[in-house]
Amino acid sequence: MPNPKVRVEPAETEAAAWHNRLGEPRVSGETIEAFFAWREKPENADAYRRVEKAWAQTGGLENDPDILGAVEAAMTRKGDGGKKERDRRRLFGLIAVCASVVLGVTAWTLLQDRNVYETSVGETRVVQLADGSSVRLDTASRMQVRFDGDRRLIDLEQGQALFTVAHDASRPFVVAAGTAQVTAVGTVFDVRRENGEVRVTLVSGAVDVVGDKRAPQRLVAGHQARVTAERVGARAVDVAAETSWTEGRIMFRDAPLKQAVAEVNRYLTDKIELDAPGLESESVSGVFRTGDRDAFVSAATAALDLKASAGKGGGVRLTAEK
């Protein structure tokens, strides 16, 4: 018997996508506003109501043990490659039939690329994405990847990452970090999220940076945008210094001692304790390997009126010379 042909209307596909996005644990105000704008069209509103009704009736098809078991079996089945491919097509034909009942919700959930990647303290790693893009995650960082047919979304939940984006004009590459959102098509840029601030450094190409309820700001190569709850500001920066971590180095040029210690500590489990209030604003310059605490302590005590002693656990304590 021939496989049934299932037709899902564009409005229904979009409605399924919106239902999935609005069901995520965290939904931004921009997403909600965009949903309301999309729903203003009568055909979209009708499609969304049908999706909600179908979803309520099925109780969430993506959790059905039979469907999940079939997917698992298809992915692990051994034997003739042609038979495996035919079985795979039959399986997704079945899922397509189910999707026609729930108007695409299940298919959307199963086919989305949702992966979480993270690094521990002192660790960096490179993640190759399905679209050909790559992400280098810095120490103690975490991101969630969500790709669909319309866009490529990365949620940088903490830390820092360098993004090398594969060109795809039809699918923008979007990085969300707190209240900041960065949109690119094909480019290289660095995003750091820390203490309520997001810093976006553009290495090449161009990106649009958006703060909370603010107009997009175009960033050009060699510049950095700083995004806070109050404003978005851009300035020229030393890109080599800002991205030196990708080569396993930390570069300081007249950085305040307190800031330099905090930066070195990002890569350490046994950290440096700075207890020298009068010296915290003193300038520090130099290039250090990430994780090389002793080299930094030696340079700091040689350049400033500091002394080092044993700190908590296996840490080091820096105090002012008396």
PDB file of C-alpha atoms in Angstrom:
ATOM      1  CA  MET A   1       0.000   0.000   0.000  1.00  0.00           C
ATOM      2  CA  PRO A   2       1.476   3.398  -0.944  1.00  0.00           C
ATOM      3  CA  ASN A   3       2.571   5.682   1.835  1.00  0.00           C
ATOM      4  CA  PRO A   4      -0.041   8.339   2.632  1.00  0.00           C
ATOM      5  CA  LYS A   5       0.837  11.862   1.621  1.00  0.00           C
ATOM      6  CA  VAL A   6       0.385  14.369   4.383  1.00  0.00           C
ATOM      7  CA  ARG A   7       0.009  18.075   3.748  1.00  0.00           C
ATOM      8  CA  VAL A   8       0.613  20.503   6.580  1.00  0.00           C
ATOM      9  CA  GLU A   9      -0.255  24.115   5.778  1.00  0.00           C
ATOM     10  CA  PRO A  10       2.385  26.814   6.400  1.00  0.00           C
ATOM     11  CA  ALA A  11       0.214  28.465   9.060  1.00  0.00           C
ATOM     12  CA  GLU A  12      -0.049  25.147  10.887  1.00  0.00           C
ATOM     13  CA  THR A  13       3.706  24.601  10.752  1.00  0.00           C
ATOM     14  CA  GLU A  14       4.288  28.091  12.127  1.00  0.00           C
ATOM     15  CA  ALA A  15       1.648  27.536  14.809  1.00  0.00           C
ATOM     16  CA  ALA A  16       3.394  24.336  15.878  1.00  0.00           C
ATOM     17  CA  ALA A  17       6.681  26.227  16.090  1.00  0.00           C
ATOM     18  CA  TRP A  18       5.134  28.977  18.216  1.00  0.00           C
ATOM     19  CA  HIS A  19       3.489  26.422  20.506  1.00  0.00           C
ATOM     20  CA  ASN A  20       6.866  24.787  21.032  1.00  0.00           C
ATOM     21  CA  ARG A  21       8.720  28.064  21.677  1.00  0.00           C
ATOM     22  CA  LEU A  22       6.111  29.379  24.101  1.00  0.00           C
ATOM     23  CA  GLY A  23       6.296  26.126  26.038  1.00  0.00           C
ATOM     24  CA  GLU A  24       9.983  26.606  26.859  1.00  0.00           C
ATOM     25  CA  PRO A  25      10.978  27.271  30.501  1.00  0.00           C
ATOM     26  CA  ARG A  26      12.034  30.850  29.723  1.00  0.00           C
ATOM     27  CA  VAL A  27      10.354  33.027  27.109  1.00  0.00           C
ATOM     28  CA  SER A  28      11.573  36.560  26.415  1.00  0.00           C
ATOM     29  CA  GLY A  29       9.346  39.592  26.070  1.00  0.00           C
ATOM     30  CA  GLU A  30      10.490  39.962  22.459  1.00  0.00           C
ATOM     31  CA  THR A  31       9.292  36.425  21.707  1.00  0.00           C
ATOM     32  CA  ILE A  32       5.873  37.097  23.200  1.00  0.00           C
ATOM     33  CA  GLU A  33       5.524  40.368  21.274  1.00  0.00           C
ATOM     34  CA  ALA A  34       6.501  38.608  18.039  1.00  0.00           C
ATOM     35  CA  PHE A  35       3.944  35.877  18.727  1.00  0.00           C
ATOM     36  CA  PHE A  36       1.147  38.401  19.228  1.00  0.00           C
ATOM     37  CA  ALA A  37       2.122  40.130  15.975  1.00  0.00           C
ATOM     38  CA  TRP A  38       2.075  36.800  14.113  1.00  0.00           C
ATOM     39  CA  ARG A  39      -1.303  35.851  15.634  1.00  0.00           C
ATOM     40  CA  GLU A  40      -2.961  39.045  14.356  1.00  0.00           C
ATOM     41  CA  LYS A  41      -3.604  37.307  11.039  1.00  0.00           C
ATOM     42  CA  PRO A  42      -6.913  35.391  11.305  1.00  0.00           C
ATOM     43  CA  GLU A  43      -5.532  32.281   9.590  1.00  0.00           C
ATOM     44  CA  ASN A  44      -2.624  32.189  12.058  1.00  0.00           C
ATOM     45  CA  ALA A  45      -4.919  32.606  15.054  1.00  0.00           C
ATOM     46  CA  ASP A  46      -7.135  29.774  13.780  1.00  0.00           C
ATOM     47  CA  ALA A  47      -4.119  27.521  13.209  1.00  0.00           C
ATOM     48  CA  TYR A  48      -2.823  28.164  16.720  1.00  0.00           C
ATOM     49  CA  ARG A  49      -6.192  27.323  18.260  1.00  0.00           C
ATOM     50  CA  ARG A  50      -6.212  24.033  16.350  1.00  0.00           C
ATOM     51  CA  VAL A  51      -2.697  23.242  17.581  1.00  0.00           C
ATOM     52  CA  GLU A  52      -3.652  23.907  21.199  1.00  0.00           C
ATOM     53  CA  LYS A  53      -6.760  21.746  20.884  1.00  0.00           C
ATOM     54  CA  ALA A  54      -4.910  18.878  19.214  1.00  0.00           C
ATOM     55  CA  TRP A  55      -2.102  19.033  21.751  1.00  0.00           C
ATOM     56  CA  ALA A  56      -4.542  18.874  24.648  1.00  0.00           C
ATOM     57  CA  GLN A  57      -6.267  15.860  23.081  1.00  0.00           C
ATOM     58  CA  THR A  58      -3.040  13.913  22.515  1.00  0.00           C
ATOM     59  CA  GLY A  59      -1.539  14.782  25.891  1.00  0.00           C
ATOM     60  CA  GLY A  60       1.868  15.432  24.350  1.00  0.00           C
ATOM     61  CA  LEU A  61       2.653  12.908  21.634  1.00  0.00           C
ATOM     62  CA  GLU A  62       6.399  13.332  21.963  1.00  0.00           C
ATOM     63  CA  ASN A  63       6.211  11.494  25.306  1.00  0.00           C
ATOM     64  CA  ASP A  64       4.306   8.530  23.890  1.00  0.00           C
ATOM     65  CA  PRO A  65       6.390   5.411  24.745  1.00  0.00           C
ATOM     66  CA  ASP A  66       5.474   3.680  21.475  1.00  0.00           C
ATOM     67  CA  ILE A  67       6.657   6.611  19.388  1.00  0.00           C
ATOM     68  CA  LEU A  68       9.829   7.019  21.430  1.00  0.00           C
ATOM     69  CA  GLY A  69      10.484   3.287  21.212  1.00  0.00           C
ATOM     70  CA  ALA A  70      10.040   3.337  17.444  1.00  0.00           C
ATOM     71  CA  VAL A  71      12.455   6.227  17.083  1.00  0.00           C
ATOM     72  CA  GLU A  72      15.027   4.478  19.276  1.00  0.00           C
ATOM     73  CA  ALA A  73      14.658   1.246  17.311  1.00  0.00           C
ATOM     74  CA  ALA A  74      15.113   3.052  14.002  1.00  0.00           C
ATOM     75  CA  MET A  75      18.262   4.762  15.198  1.00  0.00           C
ATOM     76  CA  THR A  76      19.882   1.581  16.540  1.00  0.00           C
ATOM     77  CA  ARG A  77      18.692  -1.077  14.065  1.00  0.00           C
ATOM     78  CA  LYS A  78      21.515  -2.975  12.353  1.00  0.00           C
ATOM     79  CA  GLY A  79      21.504  -4.776   9.037  1.00  0.00           C
ATOM     80  CA  ASP A  80      21.083  -3.921   5.384  1.00  0.00           C
ATOM     81  CA  GLY A  81      21.542  -0.196   4.786  1.00  0.00           C
ATOM     82  CA  GLY A  82      18.756  -0.026   2.222  1.00  0.00           C
ATOM     83  CA  LYS A  83      16.317  -1.796   4.535  1.00  0.00           C
ATOM     84  CA  LYS A  84      17.339   0.493   7.368  1.00  0.00           C
ATOM     85  CA  GLU A  85      16.691   3.543   5.212  1.00  0.00           C
ATOM     86  CA  ARG A  86      13.309   2.195   4.077  1.00  0.00           C
ATOM     87  CA  ASP A  87      12.381   1.526   7.691  1.00  0.00           C
ATOM     88  CA  ARG A  88      13.476   4.995   8.625  1.00  0.00           C
ATOM     89  CA  ARG A  89      11.276   6.475   5.887  1.00  0.00           C
ATOM     90  CA  ARG A  90       8.314   4.402   7.052  1.00  0.00           C
ATOM     91  CA  LEU A  91       8.898   5.535  10.620  1.00  0.00           C
ATOM     92  CA  PHE A  92       8.956   9.177   9.688  1.00  0.00           C
ATOM     93  CA  GLY A  93       5.953   8.590   7.448  1.00  0.00           C
ATOM     94  CA  LEU A  94       4.148   7.372  10.560  1.00  0.00           C
ATOM     95  CA  ILE A  95       5.328  10.389  12.505  1.00  0.00           C
ATOM     96  CA  ALA A  96       4.171  12.606   9.637  1.00  0.00           C
ATOM     97  CA  VAL A  97       0.684  11.091   9.868  1.00  0.00           C
ATOM     98  CA  CYS A  98       0.664  11.770  13.598  1.00  0.00           C
ATOM     99  CA  ALA A  99       1.941  15.248  12.913  1.00  0.00           C
ATOM    100  CA  SER A 100      -1.004  15.890  10.637  1.00  0.00           C
ATOM    101  CA  VAL A 101      -3.268  15.079  13.581  1.00  0.00           C
ATOM    102  CA  VAL A 102      -1.458  17.363  16.015  1.00  0.00           C
ATOM    103  CA  LEU A 103      -0.625  19.844  13.228  1.00  0.00           C
ATOM    104  CA  GLY A 104       3.120  19.464  13.273  1.00  0.00           C
ATOM    105  CA  VAL A 105       3.841  19.842  16.987  1.00  0.00           C
ATOM    106  CA  THR A 106       5.442  16.455  17.499  1.00  0.00           C
ATOM    107  CA  ALA A 107       7.499  16.577  14.329  1.00  0.00           C
ATOM    108  CA  TRP A 108       8.805  19.971  15.335  1.00  0.00           C
ATOM    109  CA  THR A 109       9.783  18.761  18.789  1.00  0.00           C
ATOM    110  CA  LEU A 110      11.539  15.642  17.487  1.00  0.00           C
ATOM    111  CA  LEU A 111      13.438  17.361  14.699  1.00  0.00           C
ATOM    112  CA  GLN A 112      14.695  20.417  16.553  1.00  0.00           C
ATOM    113  CA  ASP A 113      18.393  20.391  17.420  1.00  0.00           C
ATOM    114  CA  ARG A 114      18.432  20.981  21.171  1.00  0.00           C
ATOM    115  CA  ASN A 115      21.781  20.319  22.734  1.00  0.00           C
ATOM    116  CA  VAL A 116      23.446  21.704  25.840  1.00  0.00           C
ATOM    117  CA  TYR A 117      27.212  22.162  25.940  1.00  0.00           C
ATOM    118  CA  GLU A 118      29.259  23.289  28.922  1.00  0.00           C
ATOM    119  CA  THR A 119      32.784  23.502  30.278  1.00  0.00           C
ATOM    120  CA  SER A 120      34.144  23.180  33.790  1.00  0.00           C
ATOM    121  CA  VAL A 121      36.541  25.630  35.465  1.00  0.00           C
ATOM    122  CA  GLY A 122      39.818  25.718  33.527  1.00  0.00           C
ATOM    123  CA  GLU A 123      38.404  23.837  30.541  1.00  0.00           C
ATOM    124  CA  THR A 124      37.809  25.090  27.002  1.00  0.00           C
ATOM    125  CA  ARG A 125      36.317  23.155  24.105  1.00  0.00           C
ATOM    126  CA  VAL A 126      35.315  23.538  20.470  1.00  0.00           C
ATOM    127  CA  VAL A 127      31.808  22.505  19.419  1.00  0.00           C
ATOM    128  CA  GLN A 128      31.062  21.823  15.748  1.00  0.00           C
ATOM    129  CA  LEU A 129      27.437  22.616  14.948  1.00  0.00           C
ATOM    130  CA  ALA A 130      25.236  20.883  12.398  1.00  0.00           C
ATOM    131  CA  ASP A 131      25.205  23.892  10.035  1.00  0.00           C
ATOM    132  CA  GLY A 132      29.006  24.035   9.741  1.00  0.00           C
ATOM    133  CA  SER A 133      29.436  26.784  12.334  1.00  0.00           C
ATOM    134  CA  SER A 134      31.790  26.292  15.265  1.00  0.00           C
ATOM    135  CA  VAL A 135      31.762  27.571  18.836  1.00  0.00           C
ATOM    136  CA  ARG A 136      34.751  27.747  21.160  1.00  0.00           C
ATOM    137  CA  LEU A 137      33.538  27.700  24.761  1.00  0.00           C
ATOM    138  CA  ASP A 138      35.678  29.353  27.422  1.00  0.00           C
ATOM    139  CA  THR A 139      36.078  28.256  31.037  1.00  0.00           C
ATOM    140  CA  ALA A 140      32.951  27.625  33.141  1.00  0.00           C
ATOM    141  CA  SER A 141      30.594  28.340  30.240  1.00  0.00           C
ATOM    142  CA  ARG A 142      27.267  26.858  29.196  1.00  0.00           C
ATOM    143  CA  MET A 143      25.150  27.194  26.065  1.00  0.00           C
ATOM    144  CA  GLN A 144      22.027  25.639  24.611  1.00  0.00           C
ATOM    145  CA  VAL A 145      21.721  25.099  20.847  1.00  0.00           C
ATOM    146  CA  ARG A 146      18.320  25.209  19.174  1.00  0.00           C
ATOM    147  CA  PHE A 147      18.184  25.013  15.382  1.00  0.00           C
ATOM    148  CA  ASP A 148      15.006  25.022  13.315  1.00  0.00           C
ATOM    149  CA  GLY A 149      14.014  25.738   9.740  1.00  0.00           C
ATOM    150  CA  ASP A 150      13.922  29.515  10.171  1.00  0.00           C
ATOM    151  CA  ARG A 151      16.870  30.402  12.382  1.00  0.00           C
ATOM    152  CA  ARG A 152      19.824  29.124  14.357  1.00  0.00           C
ATOM    153  CA  LEU A 153      19.503  30.045  18.036  1.00  0.00           C
ATOM    154  CA  ILE A 154      22.177  29.824  20.722  1.00  0.00           C
ATOM    155  CA  ASP A 155      21.376  30.663  24.328  1.00  0.00           C
ATOM    156  CA  LEU A 156      24.623  31.515  26.137  1.00  0.00           C
ATOM    157  CA  GLU A 157      23.508  30.863  29.688  1.00  0.00           C
ATOM    158  CA  GLN A 158      26.836  31.702  31.306  1.00  0.00           C
ATOM    159  CA  GLY A 159      30.465  32.408  30.490  1.00  0.00           C
ATOM    160  CA  GLN A 160      32.092  33.250  27.173  1.00  0.00           C
ATOM    161  CA  ALA A 161      32.243  31.855  23.651  1.00  0.00           C
ATOM    162  CA  LEU A 162      33.740  32.663  20.258  1.00  0.00           C
ATOM    163  CA  PHE A 163      31.342  32.031  17.369  1.00  0.00           C
ATOM    164  CA  THR A 164      32.523  31.310  13.820  1.00  0.00           C
ATOM    165  CA  VAL A 165      29.303  31.367  11.830  1.00  0.00           C
ATOM    166  CA  ALA A 166      28.696  29.508   8.568  1.00  0.00           C
ATOM    167  CA  HIS A 167      26.995  31.751   6.006  1.00  0.00           C
ATOM    168  CA  ASP A 168      23.284  31.091   5.493  1.00  0.00           C
ATOM    169  CA  ALA A 169      21.315  34.172   4.468  1.00  0.00           C
ATOM    170  CA  SER A 170      18.006  32.339   4.834  1.00  0.00           C
ATOM    171  CA  ARG A 171      18.658  31.345   8.465  1.00  0.00           C
ATOM    172  CA  PRO A 172      20.044  34.056  10.753  1.00  0.00           C
ATOM    173  CA  PHE A 173      22.393  32.959  13.533  1.00  0.00           C
ATOM    174  CA  VAL A 174      21.115  34.403  16.818  1.00  0.00           C
ATOM    175  CA  VAL A 175      22.938  34.387  20.156  1.00  0.00           C
ATOM    176  CA  ALA A 176      20.881  35.291  23.221  1.00  0.00           C
ATOM    177  CA  ALA A 177      22.686  36.218  26.445  1.00  0.00           C
ATOM    178  CA  GLY A 178      20.482  37.634  29.154  1.00  0.00           C
ATOM    179  CA  THR A 179      18.786  40.762  27.810  1.00  0.00           C
ATOM    180  CA  ALA A 180      21.191  40.952  24.846  1.00  0.00           C
ATOM    181  CA  GLN A 181      20.628  39.415  21.435  1.00  0.00           C
ATOM    182  CA  VAL A 182      23.205  39.198  18.640  1.00  0.00           C
ATOM    183  CA  THR A 183      22.157  38.412  15.065  1.00  0.00           C
ATOM    184  CA  ALA A 184      24.612  37.392  12.340  1.00  0.00           C
ATOM    185  CA  VAL A 185      24.578  35.626   8.983  1.00  0.00           C
ATOM    186  CA  GLY A 186      28.246  34.727   8.475  1.00  0.00           C
ATOM    187  CA  THR A 187      30.888  36.252  10.732  1.00  0.00           C
ATOM    188  CA  VAL A 188      33.208  35.780  13.739  1.00  0.00           C
ATOM    189  CA  PHE A 189      32.365  37.311  17.102  1.00  0.00           C
ATOM    190  CA  ASP A 190      32.936  36.828  20.823  1.00  0.00           C
ATOM    191  CA  VAL A 191      30.233  37.035  23.499  1.00  0.00           C
ATOM    192  CA  ARG A 192      30.881  37.241  27.223  1.00  0.00           C
ATOM    193  CA  ARG A 193      28.209  37.237  29.902  1.00  0.00           C
ATOM    194  CA  GLU A 194      29.221  38.360  33.386  1.00  0.00           C
ATOM    195  CA  ASN A 195      27.783  40.239  36.368  1.00  0.00           C
ATOM    196  CA  GLY A 196      24.681  41.515  34.593  1.00  0.00           C
ATOM    197  CA  GLU A 197      26.641  42.769  31.579  1.00  0.00           C
ATOM    198  CA  VAL A 198      27.096  41.254  28.129  1.00  0.00           C
ATOM    199  CA  ARG A 199      30.101  42.145  25.967  1.00  0.00           C
ATOM    200  CA  VAL A 200      30.026  41.444  22.232  1.00  0.00           C
ATOM    201  CA  THR A 201      33.349  41.771  20.381  1.00  0.00           C
ATOM    202  CA  LEU A 202      33.276  41.609  16.587  1.00  0.00           C
ATOM    203  CA  VAL A 203      36.316  40.015  14.958  1.00  0.00           C
ATOM    204  CA  SER A 204      35.081  40.092  11.348  1.00  0.00           C
ATOM    205  CA  GLY A 205      31.885  40.685   9.399  1.00  0.00           C
ATOM    206  CA  ALA A 206      28.951  42.527  10.942  1.00  0.00           C
ATOM    207  CA  VAL A 207      26.341  41.798  13.593  1.00  0.00           C
ATOM    208  CA  ASP A 208      23.274  43.513  15.002  1.00  0.00           C
ATOM    209  CA  VAL A 209      23.188  43.840  18.785  1.00  0.00           C
ATOM    210  CA  VAL A 210      19.888  44.401  20.594  1.00  0.00           C
ATOM    211  CA  GLY A 211      19.426  45.234  24.264  1.00  0.00           C
ATOM    212  CA  ASP A 212      16.250  44.953  26.288  1.00  0.00           C
ATOM    213  CA  LYS A 213      13.517  46.726  24.276  1.00  0.00           C
ATOM    214  CA  ARG A 214      16.046  48.809  22.328  1.00  0.00           C
ATOM    215  CA  ALA A 215      16.631  49.339  18.626  1.00  0.00           C
ATOM    216  CA  PRO A 216      19.291  47.138  16.975  1.00  0.00           C
ATOM    217  CA  GLN A 217      22.815  48.544  16.848  1.00  0.00           C
ATOM    218  CA  ARG A 218      25.094  47.518  13.984  1.00  0.00           C
ATOM    219  CA  LEU A 219      28.570  46.535  15.181  1.00  0.00           C
ATOM    220  CA  VAL A 220      31.594  46.697  12.874  1.00  0.00           C
ATOM    221  CA  ALA A 221      34.837  44.737  13.094  1.00  0.00           C
ATOM    222  CA  GLY A 222      37.241  45.843  15.807  1.00  0.00           C
ATOM    223  CA  HIS A 223      34.487  47.172  18.041  1.00  0.00           C
ATOM    224  CA  GLN A 224      32.804  45.907  21.173  1.00  0.00           C
ATOM    225  CA  ALA A 225      29.247  46.441  22.384  1.00  0.00           C
ATOM    226  CA  ARG A 226      28.515  46.503  26.103  1.00  0.00           C
ATOM    227  CA  VAL A 227      24.918  45.666  26.924  1.00  0.00           C
ATOM    228  CA  THR A 228      23.382  46.336  30.331  1.00  0.00           C
ATOM    229  CA  ALA A 229      19.822  46.719  31.541  1.00  0.00           C
ATOM    230  CA  GLU A 230      20.156  50.484  31.035  1.00  0.00           C
ATOM    231  CA  ARG A 231      22.021  50.909  27.751  1.00  0.00           C
ATOM    232  CA  VAL A 232      23.918  49.560  24.773  1.00  0.00           C
ATOM    233  CA  GLY A 233      27.262  51.240  24.085  1.00  0.00           C
ATOM    234  CA  ALA A 234      29.972  50.501  21.517  1.00  0.00           C
ATOM    235  CA  ARG A 235      33.680  51.343  21.361  1.00  0.00           C
ATOM    236  CA  ALA A 236      36.850  50.322  19.538  1.00  0.00           C
ATOM    237  CA  VAL A 237      38.855  47.623  21.340  1.00  0.00           C
ATOM    238  CA  ASP A 238      42.007  45.540  20.984  1.00  0.00           C
ATOM    239  CA  VAL A 239      40.464  42.415  19.488  1.00  0.00           C
ATOM    240  CA  ALA A 240      43.653  40.382  20.031  1.00  0.00           C
ATOM    241  CA  ALA A 241      43.512  41.102  23.754  1.00  0.00           C
ATOM    242  CA  GLU A 242      39.780  40.449  24.005  1.00  0.00           C
ATOM    243  CA  THR A 243      40.064  37.072  22.276  1.00  0.00           C
ATOM    244  CA  SER A 244      43.492  35.982  23.568  1.00  0.00           C
ATOM    245  CA  TRP A 245      41.762  33.327  25.671  1.00  0.00           C
ATOM    246  CA  THR A 246      41.136  31.328  22.488  1.00  0.00           C
ATOM    247  CA  GLU A 247      44.908  30.760  22.322  1.00  0.00           C
ATOM    248  CA  GLY A 248      45.180  29.867  26.001  1.00  0.00           C
ATOM    249  CA  ARG A 249      46.447  33.282  27.053  1.00  0.00           C
ATOM    250  CA  ILE A 250      45.247  36.222  29.140  1.00  0.00           C
ATOM    251  CA  MET A 251      46.468  39.639  28.040  1.00  0.00           C
ATOM    252  CA  PHE A 252      46.425  42.659  30.357  1.00  0.00           C
ATOM    253  CA  ARG A 253      47.190  46.222  29.327  1.00  0.00           C
ATOM    254  CA  ASP A 254      46.987  48.624  32.260  1.00  0.00           C
ATOM    255  CA  ALA A 255      44.219  46.565  33.837  1.00  0.00           C
ATOM    256  CA  PRO A 256      43.305  47.305  37.475  1.00  0.00           C
ATOM    257  CA  LEU A 257      44.800  44.681  39.802  1.00  0.00           C
ATOM    258  CA  LYS A 258      41.378  43.693  41.130  1.00  0.00           C
ATOM    259  CA  GLN A 259      40.089  43.080  37.609  1.00  0.00           C
ATOM    260  CA  ALA A 260      43.210  41.130  36.633  1.00  0.00           C
ATOM    261  CA  VAL A 261      42.927  38.843  39.667  1.00  0.00           C
ATOM    262  CA  ALA A 262      39.267  38.176  38.879  1.00  0.00           C
ATOM    263  CA  GLU A 263      40.174  37.283  35.287  1.00  0.00           C
ATOM    264  CA  VAL A 264      42.960  34.893  36.314  1.00  0.00           C
ATOM    265  CA  ASN A 265      40.631  33.279  38.860  1.00  0.00           C
ATOM    266  CA  ARG A 266      38.144  32.318  36.147  1.00  0.00           C
ATOM    267  CA  TYR A 267      40.520  29.509  35.148  1.00  0.00           C
ATOM    268  CA  LEU A 268      41.479  28.381  38.665  1.00  0.00           C
ATOM    269  CA  THR A 269      39.936  25.992  41.161  1.00  0.00           C
ATOM    270  CA  ASP A 270      42.448  27.089  43.829  1.00  0.00           C
ATOM    271  CA  LYS A 271      41.994  30.817  43.542  1.00  0.00           C
ATOM    272  CA  ILE A 272      43.885  33.995  44.378  1.00  0.00           C
ATOM    273  CA  GLU A 273      42.536  36.008  47.307  1.00  0.00           C
ATOM    274  CA  LEU A 274      43.276  39.723  47.037  1.00  0.00           C
ATOM    275  CA  ASP A 275      43.355  41.498  50.392  1.00  0.00           C
ATOM    276  CA  ALA A 276      45.047  44.792  49.569  1.00  0.00           C
ATOM    277  CA  PRO A 277      42.414  47.567  49.386  1.00  0.00           C
ATOM    278  CA  GLY A 278      44.951  50.280  48.700  1.00  0.00           C
ATOM    279  CA  LEU A 279      46.377  48.475  45.676  1.00  0.00           C
ATOM    280  CA  GLU A 280      43.254  47.188  43.935  1.00  0.00           C
ATOM    281  CA  SER A 281      43.294  49.975  41.339  1.00  0.00           C
ATOM    282  CA  GLU A 282      47.021  49.659  40.531  1.00  0.00           C
ATOM    283  CA  SER A 283      47.690  48.881  36.858  1.00  0.00           C
ATOM    284  CA  VAL A 284      48.804  45.444  35.705  1.00  0.00           C
ATOM    285  CA  SER A 285      50.218  44.569  32.267  1.00  0.00           C
ATOM    286  CA  GLY A 286      51.458  41.287  30.859  1.00  0.00           C
ATOM    287  CA  VAL A 287      50.572  38.088  29.058  1.00  0.00           C
ATOM    288  CA  PHE A 288      49.932  34.902  31.040  1.00  0.00           C
ATOM    289  CA  ARG A 289      48.917  31.365  30.246  1.00  0.00           C
ATOM    290  CA  THR A 290      45.393  30.585  31.386  1.00  0.00           C
ATOM    291  CA  GLY A 291      45.540  28.596  34.598  1.00  0.00           C
ATOM    292  CA  ASP A 292      49.133  29.649  35.395  1.00  0.00           C
ATOM    293  CA  ARG A 293      48.471  31.132  38.809  1.00  0.00           C
ATOM    294  CA  ASP A 294      52.077  31.092  39.982  1.00  0.00           C
ATOM    295  CA  ALA A 295      53.332  33.137  37.027  1.00  0.00           C
ATOM    296  CA  PHE A 296      50.740  35.821  37.667  1.00  0.00           C
ATOM    297  CA  VAL A 297      51.438  35.913  41.419  1.00  0.00           C
ATOM    298  CA  SER A 298      55.186  36.197  40.801  1.00  0.00           C
ATOM    299  CA  ALA A 299      54.706  39.064  38.344  1.00  0.00           C
ATOM    300  CA  ALA A 300      52.260  40.900  40.610  1.00  0.00           C
ATOM    301  CA  THR A 301      54.462  40.664  43.715  1.00  0.00           C
ATOM    302  CA  ALA A 302      57.508  41.784  41.720  1.00  0.00           C
ATOM    303  CA  ALA A 303      55.765  44.812  40.210  1.00  0.00           C
ATOM    304  CA  LEU A 304      53.688  45.948  43.191  1.00  0.00           C
ATOM    305  CA  ASP A 305      54.057  46.178  46.955  1.00  0.00           C
ATOM    306  CA  LEU A 306      52.433  42.796  47.473  1.00  0.00           C
ATOM    307  CA  LYS A 307      53.363  39.619  49.273  1.00  0.00           C
ATOM    308  CA  ALA A 308      51.990  36.130  48.737  1.00  0.00           C
ATOM    309  CA  SER A 309      51.023  33.617  51.402  1.00  0.00           C
ATOM    310  CA  ALA A 310      48.957  30.465  51.666  1.00  0.00           C
ATOM    311  CA  GLY A 311      45.249  31.082  51.260  1.00  0.00           C
ATOM    312  CA  LYS A 312      42.137  29.009  51.834  1.00  0.00           C
ATOM    313  CA  GLY A 313      42.442  25.412  50.726  1.00  0.00           C
ATOM    314  CA  GLY A 314      45.134  25.388  48.089  1.00  0.00           C
ATOM    315  CA  GLY A 315      44.724  29.053  47.181  1.00  0.00           C
ATOM    316  CA  VAL A 316      47.121  31.994  47.407  1.00  0.00           C
ATOM    317  CA  ARG A 317      46.539  35.188  49.377  1.00  0.00           C
ATOM    318  CA  LEU A 318      47.919  38.532  48.182  1.00  0.00           C
ATOM    319  CA  THR A 319      48.314  41.276  50.771  1.00  0.00           C
ATOM    320  CA  ALA A 320      50.056  44.647  50.874  1.00  0.00           C
ATOM    321  CA  GLU A 321      53.659  44.786  52.058  1.00  0.00           C
ATOM    322  CA  LYS A 322      53.915  46.556  55.402  1.00  0.00           C
TER     323      LYS A 322
END
